[in-house]
PDB file of C-alpha atoms in Angstrom:
ATOM      1  CA  MET A  22     -26.761 -16.109  28.485  1.00 90.00           C
ATOM      2  CA  ILE A  23     -27.156 -16.844  24.850  1.00 93.00           C
ATOM      3  CA  LYS A  24     -25.428 -19.785  23.188  1.00 96.00           C
ATOM      4  CA  GLU A  25     -25.716 -20.715  19.562  1.00 97.00           C
ATOM      5  CA  LYS A  26     -24.517 -23.595  17.259  1.00 97.00           C
ATOM      6  CA  VAL A  27     -22.063 -23.038  14.507  1.00 96.00           C
ATOM      7  CA  SER A  28     -23.789 -25.031  11.724  1.00 96.00           C
ATOM      8  CA  LEU A  29     -21.664 -25.619   8.735  1.00 95.00           C
ATOM      9  CA  SER A  30     -23.533 -24.923   4.716  1.00 95.00           C
ATOM     10  CA  GLN A  31     -24.210 -27.382   2.347  1.00 96.00           C
ATOM     11  CA  THR A  32     -20.579 -25.860   0.461  1.00 94.00           C
ATOM     12  CA  VAL A  33     -18.814 -26.462   3.515  1.00 95.00           C
ATOM     13  CA  ARG A  34     -20.270 -30.246   4.139  1.00 95.00           C
ATOM     14  CA  LEU A  35     -19.226 -31.193   0.876  1.00 96.00           C
ATOM     15  CA  ILE A  36     -15.988 -29.960   0.279  1.00 94.00           C
ATOM     16  CA  THR A  37     -15.423 -31.307   3.829  1.00 94.00           C
ATOM     17  CA  TRP A  38     -16.450 -34.558   3.086  1.00 95.00           C
ATOM     18  CA  ILE A  39     -14.965 -34.588  -0.478  1.00 95.00           C
ATOM     19  CA  VAL A  40     -11.557 -33.340   0.593  1.00 93.00           C
ATOM     20  CA  ILE A  41     -11.047 -35.431   3.964  1.00 93.00           C
ATOM     21  CA  PRO A  42     -10.757 -38.820   2.160  1.00 93.00           C
ATOM     22  CA  ILE A  43      -8.699 -37.347  -0.424  1.00 93.00           C
ATOM     23  CA  ILE A  44      -6.232 -36.210   1.929  1.00 91.00           C
ATOM     24  CA  VAL A  45      -6.717 -39.671   3.949  1.00 90.00           C
ATOM     25  CA  ILE A  46      -6.242 -41.700   0.752  1.00 90.00           C
ATOM     26  CA  PHE A  47      -3.346 -39.621  -0.716  1.00 89.00           C
ATOM     27  CA  GLY A  48      -1.938 -38.230   2.133  1.00 88.00           C
ATOM     28  CA  LEU A  49      -1.682 -40.619   4.459  1.00 87.00           C
ATOM     29  CA  LEU A  50      -2.734 -44.368   3.083  1.00 89.00           C
ATOM     30  CA  ILE A  51      -0.439 -44.218   0.354  1.00 89.00           C
ATOM     31  CA  PRO A  52       2.571 -42.571   1.886  1.00 89.00           C
ATOM     32  CA  ILE A  53       2.332 -44.900   4.707  1.00 89.00           C
ATOM     33  CA  ARG A  54       1.869 -47.995   2.437  1.00 90.00           C
ATOM     34  CA  ASP A  55       5.430 -46.432   0.346  1.00 87.00           C
ATOM     35  CA  PHE A  56       6.710 -46.103   3.704  1.00 85.00           C
ATOM     36  CA  MET A  57       6.458 -49.626   4.689  1.00 88.00           C
ATOM     37  CA  HIS A  58       7.829 -50.562   1.532  1.00 88.00           C
ATOM     38  CA  ALA A  59      10.291 -48.530   1.033  1.00 83.00           C
ATOM     39  CA  THR A  60      14.518 -49.725   1.028  1.00 85.00           C
ATOM     40  CA  ASN A  61      15.705 -46.498   0.012  1.00 87.00           C
ATOM     41  CA  PRO A  62      15.808 -44.691   3.603  1.00 89.00           C
ATOM     42  CA  THR A  63      15.900 -41.420   1.860  1.00 90.00           C
ATOM     43  CA  ALA A  64      12.166 -42.531   0.662  1.00 88.00           C
ATOM     44  CA  GLN A  65      11.315 -44.060   3.759  1.00 90.00           C
ATOM     45  CA  THR A  66      12.081 -40.167   5.516  1.00 91.00           C
ATOM     46  CA  LEU A  67      10.441 -38.824   2.587  1.00 91.00           C
ATOM     47  CA  CYS A  68       7.042 -40.764   2.913  1.00 88.00           C
ATOM     48  CA  GLY A  69       7.158 -40.150   6.916  1.00 90.00           C
ATOM     49  CA  PHE A  70       7.292 -36.590   6.642  1.00 92.00           C
ATOM     50  CA  VAL A  71       4.457 -36.273   4.228  1.00 91.00           C
ATOM     51  CA  ILE A  72       2.661 -38.313   6.708  1.00 92.00           C
ATOM     52  CA  LEU A  73       3.751 -35.733   9.350  1.00 93.00           C
ATOM     53  CA  ILE A  74       2.508 -32.861   7.719  1.00 93.00           C
ATOM     54  CA  VAL A  75      -0.601 -34.314   6.380  1.00 92.00           C
ATOM     55  CA  LEU A  76      -1.512 -35.097  10.583  1.00 93.00           C
ATOM     56  CA  LEU A  77      -0.189 -31.902  11.810  1.00 93.00           C
ATOM     57  CA  SER A  78      -2.179 -30.442   8.959  1.00 91.00           C
ATOM     58  CA  LEU A  79      -5.832 -32.545   9.934  1.00 90.00           C
ATOM     59  CA  CYS A  80      -4.980 -31.932  13.270  1.00 91.00           C
ATOM     60  CA  SER A  81      -5.004 -28.142  12.978  1.00 90.00           C
ATOM     61  CA  ILE A  82      -8.232 -27.688  11.141  1.00 90.00           C
ATOM     62  CA  MET A  83     -10.027 -29.651  13.687  1.00 90.00           C
ATOM     63  CA  LEU A  84      -8.415 -28.305  16.868  1.00 92.00           C
ATOM     64  CA  TYR A  85      -9.470 -24.599  14.563  1.00 92.00           C
ATOM     65  CA  ALA A  86     -12.981 -25.620  13.525  1.00 94.00           C
ATOM     66  CA  PRO A  87     -15.679 -22.966  14.752  1.00 96.00           C
ATOM     67  CA  LYS A  88     -17.922 -24.930  17.560  1.00 96.00           C
ATOM     68  CA  GLU A  89     -20.326 -22.645  19.134  1.00 97.00           C
ATOM     69  CA  ILE A  90     -20.766 -18.897  20.350  1.00 97.00           C
ATOM     70  CA  THR A  91     -21.497 -18.281  23.702  1.00 96.00           C
ATOM     71  CA  LEU A  92     -22.938 -14.234  24.667  1.00 95.00           C
ATOM     72  CA  ASP A  93     -22.715 -13.528  28.276  1.00 93.00           C
ATOM     73  CA  ASP A  94     -22.814 -10.373  30.405  1.00 89.00           C
ATOM     74  CA  SER A  95     -19.360  -9.985  29.831  1.00 92.00           C
ATOM     75  CA  ALA A  96     -17.529 -11.299  26.603  1.00 94.00           C
ATOM     76  CA  LEU A  97     -18.590 -12.998  23.615  1.00 96.00           C
ATOM     77  CA  THR A  98     -16.900 -16.441  23.356  1.00 96.00           C
ATOM     78  CA  LEU A  99     -16.089 -18.562  20.264  1.00 97.00           C
ATOM     79  CA  ALA A 100     -15.493 -22.376  21.446  1.00 97.00           C
ATOM     80  CA  ARG A 101     -12.754 -23.771  18.539  1.00 95.00           C
ATOM     81  CA  GLY A 102     -12.536 -27.436  18.353  1.00 88.00           C
ATOM     82  CA  LYS A 103      -9.481 -26.517  20.962  1.00 89.00           C
ATOM     83  CA  GLY A 104      -9.675 -23.419  23.347  1.00 92.00           C
ATOM     84  CA  LYS A 105     -11.302 -20.293  22.800  1.00 96.00           C
ATOM     85  CA  LEU A 106     -11.341 -17.104  21.587  1.00 95.00           C
ATOM     86  CA  ARG A 107     -12.909 -14.315  23.921  1.00 96.00           C
ATOM     87  CA  ILE A 108     -14.163 -10.991  22.789  1.00 96.00           C
ATOM     88  CA  LYS A 109     -14.643  -8.623  25.758  1.00 95.00           C
ATOM     89  CA  LEU A 110     -18.149  -6.420  25.051  1.00 93.00           C
ATOM     90  CA  ALA A 111     -16.125  -3.545  26.091  1.00 92.00           C
ATOM     91  CA  ASP A 112     -13.366  -3.668  23.081  1.00 95.00           C
ATOM     92  CA  ILE A 113     -16.476  -4.298  20.347  1.00 95.00           C
ATOM     93  CA  GLU A 114     -16.858  -1.161  18.615  1.00 94.00           C
ATOM     94  CA  GLU A 115     -18.999  -2.037  15.513  1.00 94.00           C
ATOM     95  CA  VAL A 116     -21.052  -5.022  15.013  1.00 95.00           C
ATOM     96  CA  GLN A 117     -23.298  -5.688  11.833  1.00 93.00           C
ATOM     97  CA  ARG A 118     -24.555  -8.754   9.825  1.00 93.00           C
ATOM     98  CA  TYR A 119     -22.362  -9.552   6.840  1.00 91.00           C
ATOM     99  CA  ASP A 120     -23.850  -9.611   3.658  1.00 85.00           C
ATOM    100  CA  PRO A 121     -22.966 -13.254   1.907  1.00 79.00           C
ATOM    101  CA  ARG A 122     -23.481 -11.737  -1.848  1.00 78.00           C
ATOM    102  CA  SER A 123     -20.176  -9.262  -0.689  1.00 74.00           C
ATOM    103  CA  THR A 124     -17.655 -10.477  -3.022  1.00 71.00           C
ATOM    104  CA  GLY A 125     -13.860 -10.704  -3.014  1.00 77.00           C
ATOM    105  CA  ASN A 126     -13.298 -12.702   0.394  1.00 82.00           C
ATOM    106  CA  ILE A 127      -9.413 -13.703  -0.091  1.00 89.00           C
ATOM    107  CA  ARG A 128      -7.569 -16.014   1.824  1.00 92.00           C
ATOM    108  CA  ILE A 129      -4.610 -15.420   3.083  1.00 94.00           C
ATOM    109  CA  PHE A 130      -3.514 -17.592   5.204  1.00 93.00           C
ATOM    110  CA  GLY A 131      -6.148 -20.522   6.476  1.00 90.00           C
ATOM    111  CA  ILE A 132      -8.530 -22.495   5.316  1.00 90.00           C
ATOM    112  CA  GLY A 133     -11.109 -22.480   2.932  1.00 88.00           C
ATOM    113  CA  GLY A 134     -14.098 -24.814   2.926  1.00 89.00           C
ATOM    114  CA  ILE A 135     -12.872 -28.006   5.142  1.00 92.00           C
ATOM    115  CA  TYR A 136     -14.958 -27.382   8.381  1.00 93.00           C
ATOM    116  CA  GLY A 137     -15.436 -23.997   7.521  1.00 94.00           C
ATOM    117  CA  TYR A 138     -13.652 -20.931   6.814  1.00 94.00           C
ATOM    118  CA  VAL A 139     -11.144 -20.392   8.816  1.00 95.00           C
ATOM    119  CA  GLY A 140      -8.262 -18.145   9.142  1.00 95.00           C
ATOM    120  CA  ARG A 141      -6.734 -14.790   7.948  1.00 96.00           C
ATOM    121  CA  TYR A 142      -8.904 -13.429   5.031  1.00 94.00           C
ATOM    122  CA  TYR A 143      -8.980  -9.974   3.166  1.00 94.00           C
ATOM    123  CA  ASN A 144     -12.194  -8.241   1.267  1.00 88.00           C
ATOM    124  CA  ARG A 145     -12.400  -5.124  -0.355  1.00 86.00           C
ATOM    125  CA  ASP A 146     -15.323  -3.919   2.036  1.00 85.00           C
ATOM    126  CA  ILE A 147     -14.141  -5.521   5.294  1.00 88.00           C
ATOM    127  CA  GLY A 148      -9.943  -5.215   4.810  1.00 91.00           C
ATOM    128  CA  TYR A 149      -8.503  -7.596   6.358  1.00 95.00           C
ATOM    129  CA  TYR A 150     -10.282  -9.992   8.886  1.00 95.00           C
ATOM    130  CA  THR A 151      -9.998 -13.389  10.883  1.00 96.00           C
ATOM    131  CA  SER A 152     -12.565 -15.407   9.739  1.00 96.00           C
ATOM    132  CA  TYR A 153     -14.549 -18.391  12.053  1.00 96.00           C
ATOM    133  CA  VAL A 154     -17.470 -18.640   9.458  1.00 95.00           C
ATOM    134  CA  GLY A 155     -19.089 -21.907   8.864  1.00 95.00           C
ATOM    135  CA  ASP A 156     -21.860 -20.643   6.833  1.00 95.00           C
ATOM    136  CA  TYR A 157     -21.558 -17.173   5.331  1.00 93.00           C
ATOM    137  CA  SER A 158     -25.208 -16.840   5.369  1.00 93.00           C
ATOM    138  CA  GLN A 159     -24.885 -17.100   9.029  1.00 95.00           C
ATOM    139  CA  ALA A 160     -22.255 -14.522   9.494  1.00 95.00           C
ATOM    140  CA  PHE A 161     -21.616 -11.471  11.368  1.00 96.00           C
ATOM    141  CA  PHE A 162     -19.192  -8.673  11.886  1.00 95.00           C
ATOM    142  CA  ILE A 163     -17.025  -7.472  14.951  1.00 96.00           C
ATOM    143  CA  ARG A 164     -14.585  -5.003  14.904  1.00 96.00           C
ATOM    144  CA  THR A 165     -12.895  -4.095  18.253  1.00 95.00           C
ATOM    145  CA  GLY A 166     -11.573  -0.342  19.103  1.00 90.00           C
ATOM    146  CA  LYS A 167      -7.879  -2.414  18.952  1.00 90.00           C
ATOM    147  CA  GLY A 168      -8.195  -2.607  15.029  1.00 91.00           C
ATOM    148  CA  LYS A 169      -9.126  -6.197  15.601  1.00 96.00           C
ATOM    149  CA  LYS A 170     -11.712  -7.761  13.297  1.00 97.00           C
ATOM    150  CA  TYR A 171     -13.580 -10.735  12.975  1.00 97.00           C
ATOM    151  CA  LEU A 172     -16.127 -12.515  10.495  1.00 96.00           C
ATOM    152  CA  LEU A 173     -18.365 -15.107  12.672  1.00 97.00           C
ATOM    153  CA  SER A 174     -21.159 -16.860  11.841  1.00 96.00           C
ATOM    154  CA  CYS A 175     -23.952 -18.958  14.311  1.00 96.00           C
ATOM    155  CA  ASN A 176     -27.524 -20.207  14.270  1.00 96.00           C
ATOM    156  CA  ASN A 177     -29.382 -17.021  15.066  1.00 94.00           C
ATOM    157  CA  ALA A 178     -26.523 -14.743  14.058  1.00 95.00           C
ATOM    158  CA  ASP A 179     -29.606 -12.013  13.789  1.00 94.00           C
ATOM    159  CA  ARG A 180     -30.204 -12.465  17.063  1.00 95.00           C
ATOM    160  CA  VAL A 181     -26.990 -12.772  18.699  1.00 95.00           C
ATOM    161  CA  ALA A 182     -25.825  -9.719  16.371  1.00 95.00           C
ATOM    162  CA  GLU A 183     -28.941  -7.571  17.606  1.00 94.00           C
ATOM    163  CA  GLU A 184     -28.210  -8.562  21.139  1.00 94.00           C
ATOM    164  CA  ILE A 185     -24.571  -7.108  20.591  1.00 94.00           C
ATOM    165  CA  LYS A 186     -26.007  -4.126  19.473  1.00 92.00           C
ATOM    166  CA  ARG A 187     -28.189  -3.535  22.146  1.00 92.00           C
ATOM    167  CA  ARG A 188     -25.589  -4.035  25.507  1.00 89.00           C
ATOM    168  CA  LEU A 189     -22.970  -1.723  23.518  1.00 87.00           C
ATOM    169  CA  ALA A 190     -25.638   0.698  23.032  1.00 85.00           C
ATOM    170  CA  LYS A 191     -26.146   0.689  27.276  1.00 79.00           C
ATOM    171  CA  ARG A 192     -23.092   1.885  28.000  1.00 69.00           C
TER     172      ARG A 192
END
């Protein structure tokens, strides 16, 4: 069994450490202050709604952030903040290292830098794919027989990708 941590690039760490405080200050602290001092029920409701949306957004970012990849005899498993994504080795058709110089990653829906690049993306070379990447320089691409495409990253991505290829060759 191979178990590798998902590390965050310097860019992702920088974005996270800059954006989270901004979100907390402008998305939570100011609306909480305004909620406490609002005399108008409509203003209080609006502030409460903003607080709720910001809290739900922050929670969802942390719940989907990639943490660790495990490769065992039957599957590749990505541990996230909450829950796991399990891809059976029998379903994998293709695996290859991702070229971080590849251009044109367009975020369709998801997060672009806070605790990683998570969500639905589009790339001219890959097409539409689901991303759980902490560092593009450590990323690898997986395509399943069911047409699902994933871009994942972890420490020692070369080792993980090569081991998957080796196991696929045995089939």
